[in-house]
Amino acid sequence: MRLRLSQSRLATSLAPSPLIGAFCLLIAAPKLVLSTLTSNEPEALIEPADNTIDNAQHAYEPEFGVFDRSIVGRAPSGVTALVNNVPESLNLSPGTTACYVVSKDVIFGGSSASRRQTDDSEESDEEGNADASKNTRKVYLSANTCLQPRSIQKDNPTAQPPQLVITVSQSEAGGCARTLADVPEDQKKSFREGAVMFQANATGDLYVGIVAPEVDDTKFKEIYNFEVAASTDMYYHTYNAENTSELLWMDSDSSAVLLVTRDLTSDPKQFQQVMEAEPPFSLYAENVARNYTGGLRASVCGLQNNAQILVNGNGGGMLNQLCRTGMTIRGPGGHPKQQFYFQGLNATSKYTGILYKPSSSTAKRDVNGPGGGGTVFPAINFQTVQGRNCKVVDGADFEFCDEVNWAMPGNDQLNNTELVRVYDKYARDMYANFEKVLAQIPCEAPADQRYSLARSCSDCERAYKRWLCTVTIPRCEDVSSTNPNAVLRNVNDAFPNGTRLPDDIRQALGNNIYFNSSRNSQLNEEIKPGPYKEILPCDDVCYDVVQSCPAAMQFVCPSPGRVGFNISYAVRGDSSDEMTCNFPGQSRTRTSVAAGMLSSAPYLISMIPLTASLLLL
């Protein structure tokens, strides 16, 4: 971030020979006198009287100096010229305004092919060029707040100051208006979370004002700093305000959190190229209690200056050691995505995560078409829990159950590698029995002799494996969870630290086998997690096996309302923010119920339920 000083500009303007410097003194004496008087103060602290854009008091100059106007376009005195796709940074005191101009030479120069002429009969000048004033071209204006006044209120230390405002007009008086009340509503726009994007149709010079509102100096101190850019191609800074966040919170335990992006591509031809490329996203995160980024969560430079944690693909960033990131194909479909695995977080704490895609990303998926400043995506919230017997792993050690991305029952006596090994081996051993049964099916028979024209043995293997891993590795929630869809397990067991549930809970539920046991005996015998709550598997995970496998296997599923269903499976819901059931790929970030939905057939609803012992598997 460059905070230009008047003194540096004076040095730039005097850099040529003494003779040229003397000539500068003759033609620009008022500006140089002002620079001399303010050379020891940041230029942002020069406050024009009554918020006016006074040429003598608001003498902001472009970086290139007096003799470079042929490059950037000639700007009126006191107005800084913006160059195409080149950001400008500046400090700004509350109650003041910075004024910029995008000249018609910048807007129309060198891009005649993209001009849209509003009058096909327009006259040409002596050189045969169209009159630029009769042309219209879109100009994309964007700005980010990099710093803002901070709260000095003891009773409200995280209070946020008002946002900056951008004004745009084709006249200097309109773009650099005395007060915001003088600016029409369609020519001004407040920043949102430290970012603003404004599109204008220009026929000539375009004036841009950045207005810092007045703030109560008994509540806030310090100044604003911002970065503004103009482009005739696309927004330089982009905030993806409309689309769903690209980041998903999969699950968490008392100190670890697993986050993944959405699939970067679904085209198998691009898988290898995407996986071998540098991870496309960076992640900014912070404890919500700190609120360092409040009011700046859509600003790239605001996040860079204020975020508590920065995670990027090259291992740099603040507190980067708390998180590992990289590409993965784990999860449903085996599609490439980027994963963020946090460890060492505080228990029972809430966090905010903000995904950022730099413009230099080599990822194949172009989710937003970022300009030079990159794109910031909407923030997501995630949190850790209190208990220590639900464990989130990064999944790297899973060899068989390669779609598992949720918290599972565990204890501190088994590290993550050992915990994964126990679960994976158990599921793989169970799957071996299924393979023996499937081997008796003529999978390679001609199409007219197969068990189904719609499904194959490969579909059966995929569906059974998904079901097996989902029921073998329960989705674990802390016993303190208030989710009404979670089922309490192992109520009579002691926690790994030796404590137990309250007597009234054990007396009410302890005599019921469904609440006094885990889904399968292996959990109690080898892992011994103690009491926990389980998010039951979605019933369509089971129905998919019935649809995909031969009827000769006699695989059946319970149906809602039948005995055993409520302690074995659950139905997906769309009216609650709470997770209703679990399936591979199910995130805690709220998404469409249709996402990941497995197909089911009406005839399955009336199928005979499994026995109680098999239901628990």
Coordinates of C-alpha atoms in Angstrom, one line a residue:
M1 CA 0.0 0.0 0.0
R2 CA 1.4 3.4 -1.0
L3 CA 0.7 6.4 1.1
R4 CA 2.0 9.2 -1.0
L5 CA 3.3 12.4 0.7
S6 CA 3.3 15.9 -0.7
Q7 CA 7.1 15.9 -0.1
S8 CA 7.6 12.9 -2.3
R9 CA 5.6 14.5 -5.1
L10 CA 7.7 17.6 -4.8
A11 CA 10.8 15.6 -5.1
T12 CA 9.3 13.9 -8.2
S13 CA 8.4 17.2 -9.9
L14 CA 11.9 18.6 -9.2
A15 CA 13.7 15.4 -10.4
P16 CA 14.7 16.8 -13.8
S17 CA 17.5 19.3 -14.4
P18 CA 17.7 22.6 -12.5
L19 CA 16.6 24.5 -15.7
I20 CA 13.5 22.4 -16.0
G21 CA 12.9 22.8 -12.2
A22 CA 13.1 26.6 -12.5
F23 CA 10.5 26.4 -15.4
C24 CA 8.3 24.4 -13.1
L25 CA 8.4 27.1 -10.5
L26 CA 7.2 29.6 -13.0
I27 CA 4.3 27.6 -14.3
A28 CA 3.1 25.8 -11.1
A29 CA 4.1 28.2 -8.3
P30 CA 0.8 27.9 -6.4
K31 CA 1.0 24.1 -6.1
L32 CA 4.7 24.1 -5.1
V33 CA 4.1 26.7 -2.5
L34 CA 1.3 24.5 -1.0
S35 CA 3.6 21.4 -1.2
T36 CA 6.3 23.3 0.6
L37 CA 3.9 24.4 3.3
T38 CA 2.6 20.8 3.9
S39 CA 5.7 18.7 3.2
N40 CA 5.8 17.4 6.7
E41 CA 2.2 16.2 6.8
P42 CA 0.5 13.4 4.9
E43 CA -1.4 14.8 2.0
A44 CA -4.6 13.2 3.3
L45 CA -4.6 15.5 6.3
I46 CA -5.1 18.6 4.1
E47 CA -8.7 19.4 4.8
P48 CA -10.6 21.6 2.3
A49 CA -12.9 24.2 4.0
D50 CA -16.6 23.2 4.1
N51 CA -15.8 19.9 2.3
T52 CA -15.3 21.8 -1.0
I53 CA -12.9 20.6 -3.6
D54 CA -10.8 23.8 -3.5
N55 CA -8.0 23.9 -6.1
A56 CA -5.7 25.6 -3.6
Q57 CA -6.4 23.3 -0.7
H58 CA -7.0 20.0 -2.3
A59 CA -4.0 19.8 -4.6
Y60 CA -3.7 16.0 -5.1
E61 CA -1.3 15.2 -7.9
P62 CA -0.8 12.0 -9.9
E63 CA 2.3 10.0 -9.3
F64 CA 3.9 10.8 -12.7
G65 CA 4.6 14.5 -12.1
V66 CA 4.1 17.6 -14.1
F67 CA 5.5 16.5 -17.5
D68 CA 3.7 13.2 -17.7
R69 CA 0.3 14.5 -18.4
S70 CA 0.7 13.2 -22.0
I71 CA 0.6 9.7 -20.5
V72 CA -2.1 10.0 -18.0
G73 CA -4.2 12.8 -19.5
R74 CA -4.4 16.4 -18.4
A75 CA -6.4 16.9 -15.2
P76 CA -7.8 20.1 -13.8
S77 CA -5.8 21.7 -11.0
G78 CA -6.6 19.9 -7.7
V79 CA -7.9 16.8 -9.4
T80 CA -5.9 13.5 -9.7
A81 CA -6.0 11.7 -13.0
L82 CA -6.8 8.0 -12.9
V83 CA -5.0 5.7 -15.4
N84 CA -6.8 2.6 -16.8
N85 CA -6.3 -0.3 -14.4
V86 CA -3.8 1.5 -12.2
P87 CA -5.1 1.9 -8.6
E88 CA -4.4 5.1 -6.5
S89 CA -4.1 5.1 -2.8
L90 CA -4.7 8.0 -0.4
N91 CA -5.2 8.9 3.3
L92 CA -8.4 10.9 3.9
S93 CA -9.5 12.7 7.0
P94 CA -13.1 12.5 8.1
G95 CA -15.2 15.2 6.6
T96 CA -13.0 15.6 3.5
T97 CA -13.2 14.7 -0.2
A98 CA -10.7 13.4 -2.7
C99 CA -11.4 14.1 -6.4
Y100 CA -10.3 12.2 -9.4
V101 CA -10.9 12.3 -13.2
V102 CA -10.8 9.7 -15.8
S103 CA -10.1 11.7 -19.0
K104 CA -11.7 10.9 -22.3
D105 CA -8.2 10.1 -23.7
V106 CA -8.0 7.3 -21.1
I107 CA -11.6 6.2 -21.7
F108 CA -11.5 6.1 -25.5
G109 CA -7.8 6.0 -26.3
G110 CA -6.5 2.9 -28.1
S111 CA -9.8 1.1 -27.8
S112 CA -11.9 2.2 -30.7
A113 CA -13.0 -1.3 -31.5
S114 CA -14.9 -1.4 -28.3
R115 CA -16.6 2.0 -28.6
R116 CA -20.3 2.1 -29.1
Q117 CA -21.4 5.0 -31.2
T118 CA -24.7 6.5 -30.3
D119 CA -25.2 8.3 -33.6
D120 CA -24.4 6.5 -36.8
S121 CA -24.4 9.8 -38.7
E122 CA -21.9 11.6 -36.5
E123 CA -19.4 13.8 -38.2
S124 CA -15.7 13.2 -38.4
D125 CA -12.9 15.7 -37.7
E126 CA -10.3 16.7 -40.3
E127 CA -8.3 13.6 -39.5
G128 CA -11.3 11.4 -40.2
N129 CA -11.6 10.3 -36.5
A130 CA -15.1 10.1 -34.9
D131 CA -16.0 12.8 -32.4
A132 CA -15.3 11.1 -29.0
S133 CA -17.9 13.3 -27.3
K134 CA -20.6 11.6 -29.2
N135 CA -19.4 8.1 -28.3
T136 CA -20.4 6.2 -25.1
R137 CA -18.2 3.7 -23.3
K138 CA -18.7 1.9 -20.0
V139 CA -16.2 2.8 -17.3
Y140 CA -15.9 0.4 -14.3
L141 CA -15.1 2.2 -11.1
S142 CA -14.2 0.4 -7.9
A143 CA -12.6 1.2 -4.5
N144 CA -11.6 -0.5 -1.3
T145 CA -11.2 1.0 2.2
C146 CA -7.9 -0.1 3.5
L147 CA -8.0 1.6 6.9
Q148 CA -10.8 3.3 8.8
P149 CA -11.1 5.3 12.1
R150 CA -11.1 2.9 15.1
S151 CA -13.4 3.0 18.1
I152 CA -12.1 4.6 21.3
Q153 CA -15.3 3.7 23.2
K154 CA -14.6 1.6 26.2
D155 CA -18.2 0.3 26.2
N156 CA -18.2 -0.4 22.5
P157 CA -14.7 -1.1 21.3
T158 CA -15.8 -2.9 18.1
A159 CA -18.0 -0.1 16.9
Q160 CA -17.6 0.7 13.2
P161 CA -17.4 4.2 11.7
P162 CA -19.6 5.2 8.7
Q163 CA -18.6 4.0 5.3
L164 CA -17.0 6.1 2.6
V165 CA -19.1 7.2 -0.3
I166 CA -18.2 7.4 -4.0
T167 CA -19.7 10.1 -6.3
V168 CA -19.5 9.9 -10.1
S169 CA -20.4 12.6 -12.7
Q170 CA -19.3 13.9 -16.0
S171 CA -18.9 17.4 -14.5
E172 CA -16.4 18.4 -11.9
A173 CA -19.0 20.1 -9.9
G174 CA -21.1 16.9 -9.8
G175 CA -18.3 14.4 -9.2
C176 CA -16.6 16.6 -6.6
A177 CA -19.7 18.1 -5.1
R178 CA -19.6 20.4 -2.1
T179 CA -21.9 18.1 -0.1
L180 CA -23.5 14.7 -0.7
A181 CA -26.9 16.4 -0.6
D182 CA -26.1 18.1 -3.9
V183 CA -25.4 14.7 -5.6
P184 CA -28.3 12.9 -7.3
E185 CA -29.0 9.4 -5.9
D186 CA -28.0 7.7 -9.1
Q187 CA -24.6 9.4 -9.0
K188 CA -23.5 8.3 -5.5
K189 CA -23.1 5.0 -3.7
S190 CA -22.0 4.1 -0.2
F191 CA -19.3 1.5 0.3
R192 CA -20.4 -1.8 1.6
E193 CA -18.1 -3.6 4.0
G194 CA -15.3 -1.4 2.7
A195 CA -15.9 -1.9 -1.0
V196 CA -17.9 -0.3 -3.8
M197 CA -18.4 -0.9 -7.5
F198 CA -19.9 1.7 -9.8
Q199 CA -20.5 1.4 -13.5
A200 CA -20.9 4.6 -15.6
N201 CA -21.6 5.3 -19.3
A202 CA -19.1 8.1 -20.2
T203 CA -19.1 10.3 -23.3
G204 CA -16.2 12.5 -22.0
D205 CA -14.2 13.2 -18.9
L206 CA -15.6 11.3 -15.9
Y207 CA -15.1 12.8 -12.4
V208 CA -15.0 10.6 -9.3
G209 CA -15.2 11.7 -5.7
I210 CA -14.3 9.7 -2.6
V211 CA -16.1 11.3 0.3
A212 CA -15.1 10.6 4.0
P213 CA -18.1 11.3 6.3
E214 CA -17.8 13.2 9.5
V215 CA -17.3 11.1 12.6
D216 CA -17.6 11.9 16.2
D217 CA -14.0 12.4 17.5
T218 CA -15.1 11.4 21.0
K219 CA -15.9 7.9 19.6
F220 CA -13.4 7.4 16.8
K221 CA -9.9 8.4 16.1
E222 CA -7.5 8.2 13.1
I223 CA -8.2 8.5 9.4
Y224 CA -9.5 6.6 6.4
N225 CA -7.2 5.1 3.7
F226 CA -8.6 3.9 0.4
E227 CA -7.6 2.6 -3.0
V228 CA -9.5 3.5 -6.1
A229 CA -9.2 2.4 -9.7
A230 CA -10.9 2.9 -13.0
S231 CA -11.1 0.4 -15.9
T232 CA -12.6 0.2 -19.3
D233 CA -12.4 -3.6 -19.3
M234 CA -13.8 -4.8 -15.9
Y235 CA -13.8 -3.9 -12.3
Y236 CA -10.3 -3.8 -10.8
H237 CA -11.6 -4.7 -7.3
T238 CA -14.5 -7.2 -7.2
Y239 CA -16.7 -8.2 -4.3
N240 CA -18.9 -11.2 -5.1
A241 CA -22.0 -9.9 -3.2
E242 CA -24.7 -11.8 -5.0
N243 CA -23.4 -15.4 -5.4
T244 CA -23.3 -18.0 -2.7
S245 CA -20.0 -18.2 -0.9
E246 CA -17.4 -20.5 -2.5
L247 CA -16.3 -21.7 0.9
L248 CA -18.1 -24.4 2.9
W249 CA -17.8 -25.2 6.6
M250 CA -17.8 -29.0 6.7
D251 CA -17.4 -29.7 10.5
S252 CA -15.5 -28.9 13.6
D253 CA -14.4 -30.2 17.0
S254 CA -13.1 -28.4 20.1
S255 CA -9.9 -27.2 18.3
A256 CA -10.1 -28.2 14.6
V257 CA -12.2 -27.0 11.7
L258 CA -12.4 -28.4 8.2
L259 CA -13.4 -26.0 5.4
V260 CA -13.5 -26.7 1.6
T261 CA -14.3 -24.8 -1.5
R262 CA -17.0 -25.8 -3.9
D263 CA -15.8 -28.0 -6.8
L264 CA -13.4 -26.0 -9.0
T265 CA -14.4 -28.0 -12.1
S266 CA -16.6 -30.9 -13.0
D267 CA -14.8 -31.5 -16.3
P268 CA -12.7 -34.7 -16.0
K269 CA -10.4 -33.4 -18.7
Q270 CA -9.4 -30.5 -16.4
F271 CA -8.9 -32.5 -13.2
Q272 CA -5.1 -33.0 -13.6
Q273 CA -4.4 -29.5 -14.7
V274 CA -6.4 -28.0 -11.8
M275 CA -4.8 -30.4 -9.2
E276 CA -1.3 -29.6 -10.3
A277 CA -1.8 -25.8 -10.3
E278 CA -1.2 -23.5 -7.3
P279 CA -4.2 -23.5 -4.9
P280 CA -6.4 -20.6 -6.3
F281 CA -7.7 -19.1 -3.0
S282 CA -6.4 -17.4 0.0
L283 CA -8.4 -17.3 3.3
Y284 CA -8.7 -14.6 5.8
A285 CA -10.1 -15.6 9.2
E286 CA -10.5 -14.2 12.7
N287 CA -12.2 -14.8 16.0
V288 CA -15.5 -13.0 16.0
A289 CA -14.8 -11.6 19.4
R290 CA -11.9 -9.6 18.0
N291 CA -13.8 -8.1 15.0
Y292 CA -10.7 -6.6 13.4
T293 CA -12.3 -6.7 10.0
G294 CA -15.7 -5.3 10.8
G295 CA -16.8 -2.9 8.1
L296 CA -13.9 -4.1 5.8
R297 CA -14.9 -7.6 4.9
A298 CA -15.4 -6.9 1.2
S299 CA -12.1 -5.0 0.9
V300 CA -8.9 -6.8 -0.2
C301 CA -6.5 -4.2 1.3
G302 CA -8.8 -4.0 4.4
L303 CA -8.5 -7.7 5.0
Q304 CA -4.7 -7.6 4.4
N305 CA -4.2 -4.8 6.9
N306 CA -6.6 -6.1 9.6
A307 CA -7.4 -9.8 9.5
Q308 CA -6.1 -12.0 12.4
I309 CA -5.3 -15.0 10.2
L310 CA -4.2 -15.3 6.6
V311 CA -3.8 -18.6 4.9
N312 CA -2.5 -19.0 1.3
G313 CA -1.1 -21.7 -0.8
N314 CA 2.6 -20.7 -0.4
G315 CA 2.7 -21.1 3.3
G316 CA 2.8 -17.3 4.1
G317 CA 0.5 -15.1 6.1
M318 CA -0.4 -14.2 9.6
L319 CA -0.8 -17.2 12.0
N320 CA -0.5 -19.4 8.9
Q321 CA 0.8 -22.3 11.1
L322 CA -2.7 -22.9 12.4
C323 CA -4.0 -24.1 9.0
R324 CA -2.9 -26.4 6.2
T325 CA -4.3 -25.8 2.7
G326 CA -4.0 -27.7 -0.5
M327 CA -5.9 -29.3 -3.3
T328 CA -8.0 -32.4 -2.8
I329 CA -10.4 -34.6 -4.6
R330 CA -11.9 -36.1 -1.5
G331 CA -15.6 -36.0 -1.2
P332 CA -18.5 -36.9 -3.5
G333 CA -17.6 -37.1 -7.2
G334 CA -13.9 -36.9 -6.7
H335 CA -13.9 -33.3 -8.1
P336 CA -10.9 -31.0 -7.4
K337 CA -11.4 -28.5 -4.6
Q338 CA -9.2 -26.6 -2.1
Q339 CA -9.2 -27.6 1.5
F340 CA -8.4 -25.6 4.7
Y341 CA -7.8 -27.7 7.8
F342 CA -7.4 -25.6 11.0
Q343 CA -5.9 -26.9 14.2
G344 CA -5.1 -25.1 17.5
L345 CA -8.3 -23.0 17.6
N346 CA -10.0 -22.0 20.9
A347 CA -12.8 -24.2 22.1
T348 CA -16.4 -22.9 22.1
S349 CA -15.3 -19.9 19.9
K350 CA -16.9 -18.4 16.8
Y351 CA -14.9 -17.5 13.8
T352 CA -15.4 -15.7 10.4
G353 CA -13.8 -17.0 7.2
I354 CA -13.5 -14.9 4.1
L355 CA -12.3 -16.4 0.8
Y356 CA -10.2 -14.3 -1.6
K357 CA -9.2 -15.1 -5.1
P358 CA -6.2 -13.2 -6.4
S359 CA -6.2 -12.1 -10.0
S360 CA -3.0 -14.0 -10.8
S361 CA -4.7 -17.3 -9.9
T362 CA -3.9 -20.1 -12.3
A363 CA -7.0 -22.1 -11.4
K364 CA -9.1 -23.2 -14.4
R365 CA -12.4 -22.2 -12.9
D366 CA -13.3 -18.6 -13.5
V367 CA -16.0 -18.0 -10.9
N368 CA -15.9 -14.3 -11.2
G369 CA -13.5 -12.9 -13.8
P370 CA -11.4 -10.9 -11.3
G371 CA -9.7 -7.7 -12.3
G372 CA -6.2 -6.8 -11.1
G373 CA -7.4 -6.4 -7.5
G374 CA -8.9 -9.9 -7.3
T375 CA -12.2 -10.9 -5.8
V376 CA -13.5 -11.2 -2.2
F377 CA -16.3 -13.6 -1.5
P378 CA -19.0 -13.4 1.2
A379 CA -17.9 -14.3 4.7
I380 CA -19.0 -17.6 6.3
N381 CA -19.2 -18.3 10.1
F382 CA -17.9 -21.4 11.8
Q383 CA -17.3 -22.4 15.4
T384 CA -15.6 -24.9 17.6
V385 CA -17.4 -27.0 20.3
Q386 CA -16.8 -27.7 23.9
G387 CA -16.4 -31.5 24.2
R388 CA -13.3 -33.4 23.2
N389 CA -14.8 -36.7 22.0
C390 CA -15.8 -35.5 18.6
K391 CA -12.9 -35.4 16.2
V392 CA -12.4 -33.7 12.8
V393 CA -9.6 -35.0 10.6
D394 CA -8.3 -33.8 7.3
G395 CA -9.1 -37.1 5.7
A396 CA -5.7 -37.6 4.2
D397 CA -5.3 -41.0 6.0
F398 CA -8.5 -42.5 4.8
E399 CA -7.9 -45.0 2.1
F400 CA -11.3 -46.7 1.8
C401 CA -13.9 -44.2 3.1
D402 CA -12.6 -41.4 0.9
E403 CA -15.8 -39.3 1.1
V404 CA -15.8 -38.8 4.8
N405 CA -15.5 -35.1 5.8
W406 CA -17.3 -34.9 9.1
A407 CA -16.6 -35.1 12.8
M408 CA -16.6 -38.7 14.2
P409 CA -16.6 -40.1 17.7
G410 CA -13.2 -40.4 19.2
N411 CA -11.0 -39.7 22.3
D412 CA -7.7 -38.2 23.1
Q413 CA -6.1 -41.6 23.6
L414 CA -6.1 -42.1 19.8
N415 CA -4.5 -39.6 17.6
N416 CA -6.1 -38.7 14.2
T417 CA -4.0 -41.2 12.3
E418 CA -4.9 -44.1 14.6
L419 CA -8.6 -43.1 14.7
V420 CA -8.8 -43.1 10.9
R421 CA -7.1 -46.5 10.7
V422 CA -9.6 -48.1 13.1
Y423 CA -12.7 -46.8 11.2
D424 CA -11.2 -47.4 7.8
K425 CA -10.2 -51.0 8.5
Y426 CA -13.6 -51.8 10.0
A427 CA -15.5 -50.5 6.9
R428 CA -13.1 -52.2 4.6
D429 CA -13.6 -55.6 6.3
M430 CA -17.4 -55.2 6.1
Y431 CA -17.2 -54.3 2.4
A432 CA -15.3 -57.5 1.7
N433 CA -18.4 -59.5 2.6
F434 CA -20.4 -57.4 0.2
E435 CA -17.9 -58.1 -2.6
K436 CA -18.4 -61.8 -2.1
V437 CA -22.1 -61.5 -2.6
L438 CA -21.7 -59.2 -5.6
A439 CA -19.3 -61.6 -7.2
Q440 CA -22.2 -64.0 -7.7
I441 CA -24.0 -61.4 -9.9
P442 CA -23.4 -61.7 -13.7
C443 CA -22.1 -58.1 -14.0
E444 CA -20.5 -58.6 -17.4
A445 CA -23.6 -60.2 -19.0
P446 CA -25.1 -58.8 -22.2
A447 CA -27.3 -55.8 -21.6
D448 CA -30.6 -57.8 -22.1
Q449 CA -29.5 -60.2 -19.4
R450 CA -28.4 -57.8 -16.6
Y451 CA -30.4 -57.1 -13.5
S452 CA -31.1 -53.5 -14.6
L453 CA -31.0 -51.4 -17.8
A454 CA -30.5 -48.2 -15.7
R455 CA -27.9 -49.3 -13.1
S456 CA -24.7 -51.4 -13.2
C457 CA -22.6 -53.2 -10.8
S458 CA -20.3 -50.2 -10.6
D459 CA -23.3 -48.1 -9.5
C460 CA -24.1 -50.8 -6.9
E461 CA -20.5 -50.7 -5.5
R462 CA -20.5 -47.0 -5.3
A463 CA -23.8 -46.7 -3.5
Y464 CA -23.0 -49.5 -1.1
K465 CA -19.6 -48.1 -0.2
R466 CA -21.1 -44.7 0.4
W467 CA -23.9 -46.2 2.6
L468 CA -21.4 -48.4 4.5
C469 CA -19.0 -45.5 5.3
T470 CA -21.9 -43.2 6.4
V471 CA -23.4 -45.7 8.9
T472 CA -20.0 -47.1 10.1
I473 CA -18.6 -43.7 10.8
P474 CA -21.3 -41.7 12.6
R475 CA -21.4 -37.9 12.4
C476 CA -20.7 -36.8 15.9
E477 CA -22.0 -33.7 17.7
D478 CA -21.1 -32.6 21.2
V479 CA -23.6 -33.6 23.9
S480 CA -24.2 -29.8 24.5
S481 CA -25.6 -29.5 21.0
T482 CA -29.1 -28.1 20.9
N483 CA -29.9 -29.7 17.5
P484 CA -33.2 -31.4 18.0
N485 CA -32.3 -33.9 15.2
A486 CA -29.3 -35.3 17.0
V487 CA -29.7 -38.6 18.9
L488 CA -27.9 -39.1 22.2
R489 CA -25.7 -42.2 22.4
N490 CA -23.8 -44.1 25.2
V491 CA -25.7 -42.3 28.0
N492 CA -24.4 -44.7 30.7
D493 CA -20.8 -44.5 29.6
A494 CA -18.2 -42.2 31.2
F495 CA -16.5 -39.5 29.1
P496 CA -12.8 -40.0 28.4
N497 CA -12.0 -37.8 31.3
G498 CA -14.0 -39.9 33.7
T499 CA -17.1 -37.7 34.2
R500 CA -20.6 -38.7 33.4
L501 CA -23.9 -37.3 32.2
P502 CA -26.3 -36.0 34.9
D503 CA -28.2 -38.6 36.8
D504 CA -31.6 -37.6 35.5
I505 CA -30.6 -38.1 31.8
R506 CA -29.1 -41.5 32.6
Q507 CA -32.2 -42.6 34.5
A508 CA -34.5 -41.5 31.7
L509 CA -32.6 -43.0 28.8
G510 CA -30.2 -45.5 30.2
N511 CA -32.5 -48.5 29.9
N512 CA -33.1 -48.0 26.2
I513 CA -30.5 -49.8 24.0
Y514 CA -30.7 -47.2 21.3
F515 CA -29.5 -44.5 23.7
N516 CA -27.2 -46.6 25.7
S517 CA -25.1 -47.9 22.9
S518 CA -23.3 -46.7 19.7
R519 CA -24.5 -47.4 16.2
N520 CA -22.1 -50.4 16.1
S521 CA -20.2 -52.4 18.8
Q522 CA -16.8 -51.4 17.3
L523 CA -17.1 -47.9 18.7
N524 CA -17.5 -49.1 22.2
E525 CA -14.9 -51.8 22.0
E526 CA -12.0 -50.0 20.3
I527 CA -12.7 -46.2 20.4
K528 CA -14.7 -45.8 23.6
P529 CA -15.8 -42.2 22.9
G530 CA -18.2 -41.9 25.9
P531 CA -21.5 -40.0 25.5
Y532 CA -22.0 -38.1 22.2
K533 CA -24.8 -37.1 19.9
E534 CA -25.2 -38.5 16.4
I535 CA -26.6 -36.9 13.3
L536 CA -28.4 -39.8 11.7
P537 CA -27.7 -40.8 8.0
C538 CA -30.1 -39.5 5.4
D539 CA -32.6 -42.2 4.4
D540 CA -31.9 -41.7 0.7
V541 CA -28.3 -42.9 1.2
C542 CA -29.9 -46.2 2.0
Y543 CA -32.5 -46.1 -0.8
D544 CA -29.8 -45.5 -3.3
V545 CA -28.3 -48.9 -2.5
V546 CA -31.7 -50.5 -3.2
Q547 CA -32.1 -48.7 -6.5
S548 CA -28.5 -49.5 -7.6
C549 CA -28.0 -53.1 -6.5
P550 CA -29.6 -56.4 -7.7
A551 CA -32.8 -57.4 -6.0
A552 CA -31.3 -60.8 -5.3
M553 CA -29.1 -59.2 -2.6
Q554 CA -32.3 -58.5 -0.6
F555 CA -31.0 -55.2 0.7
V556 CA -33.9 -53.3 2.2
C557 CA -34.3 -50.0 4.1
P558 CA -36.7 -48.9 6.8
S559 CA -39.4 -46.3 5.8
P560 CA -40.5 -43.3 7.9
G561 CA -43.0 -44.2 10.5
R562 CA -41.9 -47.8 10.8
V563 CA -40.3 -49.3 14.0
G564 CA -36.6 -48.4 14.2
F565 CA -36.5 -45.7 11.5
N566 CA -36.2 -42.7 14.0
I567 CA -33.1 -44.1 15.6
S568 CA -31.5 -45.3 12.3
Y569 CA -32.1 -42.7 9.6
A570 CA -33.6 -39.3 9.1
V571 CA -35.2 -37.4 6.3
R572 CA -33.7 -34.3 4.8
G573 CA -35.4 -31.0 5.6
D574 CA -35.3 -27.6 4.2
S575 CA -37.0 -25.4 6.8
S576 CA -34.4 -25.5 9.5
D577 CA -31.0 -24.0 9.9
E578 CA -30.1 -27.1 11.9
M579 CA -28.6 -30.2 10.1
T580 CA -31.4 -32.8 9.8
C581 CA -29.3 -35.8 8.6
N582 CA -25.9 -36.7 7.3
F583 CA -24.7 -37.7 3.8
P584 CA -21.2 -37.4 2.2
G585 CA -20.7 -33.9 1.2
Q586 CA -23.1 -32.4 3.7
S587 CA -21.7 -29.2 5.0
R588 CA -22.7 -27.1 8.0
T589 CA -22.9 -24.1 5.8
R590 CA -26.5 -23.7 4.7
T591 CA -26.9 -24.9 1.1
S592 CA -29.8 -26.0 -1.1
V593 CA -31.5 -29.2 0.0
A594 CA -31.4 -30.3 -3.6
A595 CA -27.6 -30.2 -3.6
G596 CA -26.2 -33.7 -3.4
M597 CA -29.7 -35.2 -3.4
L598 CA -29.7 -38.9 -4.2
S599 CA -32.4 -40.3 -6.4
S600 CA -35.1 -42.4 -4.8
A601 CA -38.1 -44.3 -6.1
P602 CA -41.7 -44.2 -4.7
Y603 CA -41.9 -48.0 -4.3
L604 CA -39.2 -48.0 -1.7
I605 CA -41.4 -46.3 0.8
S606 CA -43.3 -49.5 1.5
M607 CA -40.3 -51.8 1.9
I608 CA -39.9 -54.1 4.9
P609 CA -37.7 -52.6 7.6
L610 CA -34.5 -54.3 8.6
T611 CA -34.1 -56.0 12.0
A612 CA -33.1 -53.8 14.9
S613 CA -29.6 -55.1 15.0
L614 CA -29.0 -54.4 11.4
L615 CA -30.6 -51.0 11.6
L616 CA -27.9 -49.9 14.0
L617 CA -25.3 -50.7 11.4

